[in-house]
Coordinates of C-alpha atoms in Angstrom, one line a residue:
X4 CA 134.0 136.6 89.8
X5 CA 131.9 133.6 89.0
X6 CA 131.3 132.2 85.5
X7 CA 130.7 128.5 86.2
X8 CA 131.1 126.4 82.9
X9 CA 131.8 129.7 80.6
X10 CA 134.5 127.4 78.3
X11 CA 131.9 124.8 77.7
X12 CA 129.1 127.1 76.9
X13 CA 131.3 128.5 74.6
X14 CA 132.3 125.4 72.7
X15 CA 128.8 124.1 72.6
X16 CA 127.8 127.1 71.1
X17 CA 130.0 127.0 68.5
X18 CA 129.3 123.5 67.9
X19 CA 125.4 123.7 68.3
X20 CA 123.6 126.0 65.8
X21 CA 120.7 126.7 67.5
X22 CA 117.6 127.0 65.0
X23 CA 116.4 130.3 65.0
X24 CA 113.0 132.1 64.2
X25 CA 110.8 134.9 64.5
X26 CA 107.0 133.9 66.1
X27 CA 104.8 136.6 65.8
X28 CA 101.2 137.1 67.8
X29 CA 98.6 135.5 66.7
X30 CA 95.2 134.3 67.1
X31 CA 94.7 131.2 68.9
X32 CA 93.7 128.8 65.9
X33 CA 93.5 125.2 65.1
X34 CA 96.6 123.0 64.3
X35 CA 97.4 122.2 60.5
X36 CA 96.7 118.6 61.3
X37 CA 93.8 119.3 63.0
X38 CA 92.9 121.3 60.2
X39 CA 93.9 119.1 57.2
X40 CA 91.8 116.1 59.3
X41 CA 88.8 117.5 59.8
X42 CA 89.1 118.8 55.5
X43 CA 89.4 115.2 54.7
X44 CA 86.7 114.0 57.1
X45 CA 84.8 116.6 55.4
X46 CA 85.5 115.2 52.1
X47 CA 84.9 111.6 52.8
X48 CA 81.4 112.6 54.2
X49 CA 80.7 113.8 50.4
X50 CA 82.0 110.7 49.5
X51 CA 80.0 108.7 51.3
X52 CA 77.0 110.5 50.9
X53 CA 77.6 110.5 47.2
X54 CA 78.3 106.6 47.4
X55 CA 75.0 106.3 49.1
X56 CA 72.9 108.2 46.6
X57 CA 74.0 106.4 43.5
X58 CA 73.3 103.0 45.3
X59 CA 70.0 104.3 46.2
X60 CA 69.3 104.6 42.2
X61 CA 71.7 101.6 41.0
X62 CA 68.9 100.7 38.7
X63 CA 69.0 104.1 37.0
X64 CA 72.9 103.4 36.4
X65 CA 74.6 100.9 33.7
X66 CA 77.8 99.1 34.1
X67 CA 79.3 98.0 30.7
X68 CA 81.1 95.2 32.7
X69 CA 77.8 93.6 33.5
X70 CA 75.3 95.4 33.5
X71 CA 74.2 95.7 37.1
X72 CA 75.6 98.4 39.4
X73 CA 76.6 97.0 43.4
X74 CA 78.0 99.2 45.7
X75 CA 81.3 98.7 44.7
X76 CA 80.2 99.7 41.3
X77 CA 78.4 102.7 43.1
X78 CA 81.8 103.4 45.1
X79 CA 83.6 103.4 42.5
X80 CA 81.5 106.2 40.2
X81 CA 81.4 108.2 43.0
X82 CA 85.0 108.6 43.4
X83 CA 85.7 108.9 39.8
X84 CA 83.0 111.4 39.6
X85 CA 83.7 113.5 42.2
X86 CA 87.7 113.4 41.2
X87 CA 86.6 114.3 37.5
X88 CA 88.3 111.8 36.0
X89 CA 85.3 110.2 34.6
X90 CA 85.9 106.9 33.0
X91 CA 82.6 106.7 31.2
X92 CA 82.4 102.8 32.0
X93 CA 79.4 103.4 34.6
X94 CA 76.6 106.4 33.3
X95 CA 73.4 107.4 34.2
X96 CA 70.7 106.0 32.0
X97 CA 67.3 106.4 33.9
X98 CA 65.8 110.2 34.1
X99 CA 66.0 110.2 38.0
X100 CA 69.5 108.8 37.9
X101 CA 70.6 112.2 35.2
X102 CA 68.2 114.4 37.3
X103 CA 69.9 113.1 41.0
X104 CA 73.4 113.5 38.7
X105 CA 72.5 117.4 38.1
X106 CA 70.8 118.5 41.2
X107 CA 72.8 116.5 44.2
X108 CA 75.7 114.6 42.2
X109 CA 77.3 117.6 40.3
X110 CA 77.1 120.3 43.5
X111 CA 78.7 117.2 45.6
X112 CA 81.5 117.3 43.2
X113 CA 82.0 121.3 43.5
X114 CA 82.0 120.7 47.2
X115 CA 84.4 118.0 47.0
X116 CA 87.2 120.0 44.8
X117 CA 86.4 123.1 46.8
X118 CA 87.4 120.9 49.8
X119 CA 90.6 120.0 48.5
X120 CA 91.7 122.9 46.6
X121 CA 91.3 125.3 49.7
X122 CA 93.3 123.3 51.8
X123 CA 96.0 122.4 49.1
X124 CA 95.9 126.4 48.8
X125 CA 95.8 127.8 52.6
X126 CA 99.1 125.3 52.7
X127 CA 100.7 126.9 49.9
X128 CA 100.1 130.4 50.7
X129 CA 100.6 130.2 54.5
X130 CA 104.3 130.6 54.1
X131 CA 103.9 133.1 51.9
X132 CA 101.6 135.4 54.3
X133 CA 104.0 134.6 57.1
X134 CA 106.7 136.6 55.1
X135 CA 104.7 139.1 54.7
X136 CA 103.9 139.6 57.8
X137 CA 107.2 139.8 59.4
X138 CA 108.6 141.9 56.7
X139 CA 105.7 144.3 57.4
X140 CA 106.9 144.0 61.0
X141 CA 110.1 144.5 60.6
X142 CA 110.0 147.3 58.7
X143 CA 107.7 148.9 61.4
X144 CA 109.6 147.8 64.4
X145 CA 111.4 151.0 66.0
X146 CA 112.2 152.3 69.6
X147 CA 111.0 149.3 70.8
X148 CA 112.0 147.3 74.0
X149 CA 113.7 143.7 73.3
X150 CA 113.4 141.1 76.7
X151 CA 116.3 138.2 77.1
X152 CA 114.6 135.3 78.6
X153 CA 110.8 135.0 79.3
X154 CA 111.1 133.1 82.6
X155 CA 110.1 134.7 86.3
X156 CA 112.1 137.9 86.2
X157 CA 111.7 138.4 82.8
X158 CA 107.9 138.0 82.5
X159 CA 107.9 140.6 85.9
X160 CA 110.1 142.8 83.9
X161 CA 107.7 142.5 81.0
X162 CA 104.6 143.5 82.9
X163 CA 106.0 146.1 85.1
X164 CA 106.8 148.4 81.6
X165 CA 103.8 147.6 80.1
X166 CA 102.1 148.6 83.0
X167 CA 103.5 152.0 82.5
X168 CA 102.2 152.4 79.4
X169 CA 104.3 150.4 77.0
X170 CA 102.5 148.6 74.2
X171 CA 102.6 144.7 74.1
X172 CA 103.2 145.1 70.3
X173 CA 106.6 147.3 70.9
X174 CA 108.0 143.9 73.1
X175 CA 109.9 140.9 71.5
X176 CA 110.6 138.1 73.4
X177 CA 113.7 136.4 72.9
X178 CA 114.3 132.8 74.3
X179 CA 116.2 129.1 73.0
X180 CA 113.0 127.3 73.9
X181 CA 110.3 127.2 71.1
X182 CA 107.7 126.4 74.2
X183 CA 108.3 129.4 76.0
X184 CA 108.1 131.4 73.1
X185 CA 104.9 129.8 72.1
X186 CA 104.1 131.1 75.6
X187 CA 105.2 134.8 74.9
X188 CA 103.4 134.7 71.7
X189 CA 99.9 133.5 73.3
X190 CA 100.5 136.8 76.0
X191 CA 100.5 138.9 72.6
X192 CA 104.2 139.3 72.3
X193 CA 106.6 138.8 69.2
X194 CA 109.0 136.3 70.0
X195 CA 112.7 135.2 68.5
X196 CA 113.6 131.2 69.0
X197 CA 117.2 131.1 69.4
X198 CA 120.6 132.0 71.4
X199 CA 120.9 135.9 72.2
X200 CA 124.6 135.5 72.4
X201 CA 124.7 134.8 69.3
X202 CA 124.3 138.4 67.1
X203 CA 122.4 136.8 64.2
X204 CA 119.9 136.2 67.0
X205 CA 119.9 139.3 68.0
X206 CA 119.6 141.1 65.0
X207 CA 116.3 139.0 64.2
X208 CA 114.6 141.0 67.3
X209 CA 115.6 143.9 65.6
X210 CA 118.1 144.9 69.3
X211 CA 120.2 147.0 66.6
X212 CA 117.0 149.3 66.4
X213 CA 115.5 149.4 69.9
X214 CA 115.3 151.7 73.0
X215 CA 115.8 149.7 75.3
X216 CA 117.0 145.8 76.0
X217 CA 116.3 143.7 79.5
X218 CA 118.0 141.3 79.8
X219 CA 116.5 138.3 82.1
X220 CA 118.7 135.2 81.6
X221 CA 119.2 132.5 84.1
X222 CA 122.9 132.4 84.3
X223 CA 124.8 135.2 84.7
X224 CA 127.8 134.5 82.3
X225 CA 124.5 133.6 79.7
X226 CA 123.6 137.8 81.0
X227 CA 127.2 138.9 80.4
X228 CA 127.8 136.9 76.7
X229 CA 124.2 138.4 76.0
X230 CA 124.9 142.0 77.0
X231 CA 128.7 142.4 75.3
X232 CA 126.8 141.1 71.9
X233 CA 123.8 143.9 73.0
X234 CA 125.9 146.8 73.2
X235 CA 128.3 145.7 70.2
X236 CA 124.9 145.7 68.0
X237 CA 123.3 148.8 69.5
X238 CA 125.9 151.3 70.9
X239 CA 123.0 153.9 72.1
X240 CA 120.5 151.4 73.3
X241 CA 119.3 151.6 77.5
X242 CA 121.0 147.6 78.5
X243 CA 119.2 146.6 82.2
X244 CA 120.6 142.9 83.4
X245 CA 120.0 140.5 86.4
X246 CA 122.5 138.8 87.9
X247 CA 122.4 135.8 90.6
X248 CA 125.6 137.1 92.3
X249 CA 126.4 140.2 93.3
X250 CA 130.3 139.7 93.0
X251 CA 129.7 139.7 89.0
X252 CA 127.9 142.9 88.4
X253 CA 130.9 144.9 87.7
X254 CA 131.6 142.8 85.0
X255 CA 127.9 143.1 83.5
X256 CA 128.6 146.7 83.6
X257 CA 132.0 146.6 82.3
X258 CA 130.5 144.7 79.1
X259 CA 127.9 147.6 78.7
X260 CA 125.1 147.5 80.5
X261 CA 123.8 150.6 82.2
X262 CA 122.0 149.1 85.4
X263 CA 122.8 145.5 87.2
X264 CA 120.0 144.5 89.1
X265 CA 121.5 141.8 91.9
X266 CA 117.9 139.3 92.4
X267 CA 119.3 137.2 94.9
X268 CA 120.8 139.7 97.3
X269 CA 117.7 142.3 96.5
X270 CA 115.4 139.3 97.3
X271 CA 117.2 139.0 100.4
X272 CA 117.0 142.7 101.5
X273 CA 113.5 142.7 100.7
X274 CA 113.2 139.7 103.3
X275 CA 115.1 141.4 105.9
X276 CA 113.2 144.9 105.4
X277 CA 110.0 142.4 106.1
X278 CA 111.7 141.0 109.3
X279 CA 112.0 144.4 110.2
X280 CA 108.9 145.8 109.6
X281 CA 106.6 144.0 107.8
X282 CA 104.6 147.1 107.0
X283 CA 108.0 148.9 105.3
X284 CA 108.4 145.5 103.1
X285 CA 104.8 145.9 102.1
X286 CA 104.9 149.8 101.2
X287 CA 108.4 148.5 99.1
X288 CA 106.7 145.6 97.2
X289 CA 104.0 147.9 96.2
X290 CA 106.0 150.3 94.8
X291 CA 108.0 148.3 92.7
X292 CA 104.8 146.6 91.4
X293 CA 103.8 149.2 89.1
X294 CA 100.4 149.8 88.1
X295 CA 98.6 149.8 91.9
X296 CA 98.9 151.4 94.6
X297 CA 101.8 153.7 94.7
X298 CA 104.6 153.6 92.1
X299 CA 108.0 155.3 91.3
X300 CA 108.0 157.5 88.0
X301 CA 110.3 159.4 86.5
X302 CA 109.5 162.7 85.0
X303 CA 110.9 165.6 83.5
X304 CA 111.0 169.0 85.2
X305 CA 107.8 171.0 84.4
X306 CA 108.3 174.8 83.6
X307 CA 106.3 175.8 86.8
X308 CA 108.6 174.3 89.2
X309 CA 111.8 175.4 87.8
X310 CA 113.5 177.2 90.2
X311 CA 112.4 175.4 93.3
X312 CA 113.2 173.0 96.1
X313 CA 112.4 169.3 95.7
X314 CA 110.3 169.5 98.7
X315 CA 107.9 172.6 97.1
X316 CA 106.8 170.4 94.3
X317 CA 103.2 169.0 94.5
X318 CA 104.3 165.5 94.0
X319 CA 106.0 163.7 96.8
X320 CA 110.1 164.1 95.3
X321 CA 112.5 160.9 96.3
X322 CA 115.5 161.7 94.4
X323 CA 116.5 164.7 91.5
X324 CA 118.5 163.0 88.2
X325 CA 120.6 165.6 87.1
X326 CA 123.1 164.8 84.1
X327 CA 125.0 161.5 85.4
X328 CA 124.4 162.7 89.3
X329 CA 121.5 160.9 91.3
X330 CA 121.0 164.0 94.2
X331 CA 118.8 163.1 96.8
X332 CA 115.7 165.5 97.4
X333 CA 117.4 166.8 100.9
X334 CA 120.7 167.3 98.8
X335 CA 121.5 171.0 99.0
X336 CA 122.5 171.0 95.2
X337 CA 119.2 169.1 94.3
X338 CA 118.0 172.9 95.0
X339 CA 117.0 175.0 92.8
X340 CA 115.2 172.6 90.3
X341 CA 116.5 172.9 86.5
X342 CA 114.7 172.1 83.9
X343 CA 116.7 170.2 82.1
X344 CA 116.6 167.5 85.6
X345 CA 114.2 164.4 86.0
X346 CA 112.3 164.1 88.9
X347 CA 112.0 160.2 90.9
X348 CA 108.5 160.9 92.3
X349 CA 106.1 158.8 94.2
X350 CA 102.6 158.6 92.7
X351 CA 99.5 156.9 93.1
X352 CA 98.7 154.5 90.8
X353 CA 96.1 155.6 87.7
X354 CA 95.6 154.9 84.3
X355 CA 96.9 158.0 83.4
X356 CA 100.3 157.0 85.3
X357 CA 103.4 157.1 82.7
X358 CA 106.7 156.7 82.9
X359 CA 107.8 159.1 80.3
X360 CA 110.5 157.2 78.2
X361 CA 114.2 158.4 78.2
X362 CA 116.6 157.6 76.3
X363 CA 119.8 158.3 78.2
X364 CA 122.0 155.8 79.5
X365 CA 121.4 155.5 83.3
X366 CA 124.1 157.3 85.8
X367 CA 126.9 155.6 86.3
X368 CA 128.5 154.4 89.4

């Protein structure tokens, strides 16, 4: 078995806490800088506006420093009027300067505070919200299906269940890189910044709670670390895991995981089938791309077949799960059909196509 540079993962690990939060979805909005600049553009507008106003009427205005009102004078009562400090030094004295004061002067102010008060409160109150929203969705989050990694296999792995029917709000993401997760979060998917090996990790995607757990990393002692912590956390959960090399699945199944999918070697029979017959490689891709064309479901046994032979079933039969056994539809024990079996079946593609969720641990080789 293979586990290049397992020791000094390990170490740097330990030594390395890796910063850890939960993103949830969101709308796509501005960022707080962008935000907070165009408020105070906003606000010196006013400003200036209001500068320009008393200047236009200086004459109305009286200084008790000289007299005369310049636009530094006018400058400064527009900022200590608008700020409400109001000094008294510079005051309207003219009729049109008190009746500009009431109707343009005084809402220019309420603008001005309402400017700065909103933002000073949407940056106080943002943390606040964010709380509340992940505690609403944690205590919400059940039976839901937590993905390790959102790179090539895992985004795949992502899109083929929630092409079955899965709901993108019953995914979380989980991945060390705040980018990617910003990704994940932009598809609509809740997402966990951190190191799944490490539990605390883990336990912010809620894996103690969920169904089912993919797990999509891109090295494979990353997958087995990842998996051991899994299945320590969730003892009943379903644990699927990709592996580079095929000489270290055993071990990703002796640390808990139920299936070990091998991508380099199934890559690599998937070319071959092509050399073979291009056609056969085709019919293949399209049934592992669920959601067109034809795709393998699982389904239980309806009452109306029990008792039957794979083969008399209206849906085309591939294989018969029975307890831990995988029978082949031309097995002679596959025959007759219980009810208590699941049925692999090739379908075409529809809407209405569902993989109907299971909750048993996959056989065992």
């Amino acid at each position: 078995m293979k586990l290049p540079g397992h020791d000094a993962i390990a170490r740097q690990a330990d030594e390395n806490l890796v910063t850890h939060r939960v993103k949830l979805p969101r709308k796509l909005v501005e960022r707080p800088i962008r935000q907070v600049g165009k408020r105070l553009a906003m606000a010196l507008l006013v400003l200036a506006v209001t500068v320009l106003v008393v200047y236009a009427d200086h004459d109305g205005y009286h200084d008790n420093a000289d007299s005369s009102v310049d636009l530094l004078d006018a400058a400064y009562y527009a900022t200590v009027t608008l700020s409400t400090t109001g000094y008294g030094d510079i005051t309207p004295v003219s009729d049109s300067a008190r009746l500009t004061n009431i109707l343009v002067i005084t809402p220019l102010r309420v603008l001005f505070l309402i400017i700065l008060v909103g933002t000073t409160l949407e940056v106080l109150t943002e943390r606040t919200r964010e709380e509340w929203r992940l505690s609403r969705w944690r205590s919400a989050l059940r039976d839901h299906t937590v993905v390790v990694g959102f790179g090539t296999k895992g985004r795949s792995a992502i899109q083929t269940v929630c092409a079955t029917g899965l709901k993108k709000q019953q995914v979380v993401v989980v991945d060390p890189s705040a980018k990617v997760i910003d990704l994940a979060t932009a598809d609509g998917y809740a997402g966990v910044v951190g190191d799944a090996t490490r539990s605390e990790v883990l336990k912010r995607a809620e894996v103690q709670r969920a169904r089912q757990i993919i797990i999509a990393t891109q090295r494979d002692d990353t997958a087995v670390l990842v998996t051991l912590t899994a299945r320590q956390l969730n003892r009943g959960a379903k644990i699927v895991a990709a592996v580079r090399e095929e000489e270290n699945a055993p071990l990703l199944k002796q640390s808990g995981a139920d299936a070990v999918i091998t991508s380099a070697s199934a890559a690599g029979r998937l070319l071959g089938l092509s050399v073979l017959s291009p056609a056969a490689g085709m019919v293949m891709e399209d049934l592992i791309q669920q959601g067109s064309g034809l795709d393998l479901v699982e389904r239980p046994v309806v009452k109306a077949e029990v008792g039957k032979s794979p083969r008399e079933t209206d849906d085309l039969v591939v294989s018969v799960l029975r307890g831990h056994r995988v029978l082949g539809y031309d097995d002679p024990a596959a025959a007759p059909l219980q009810l208590t079996d699941r049925l692999i079946t090739i379908v075409r593609a529809t809407p209405e196509t569902k993989v109907t969720p299971d909750i048993r641990p996959l056989p065992q080789d």
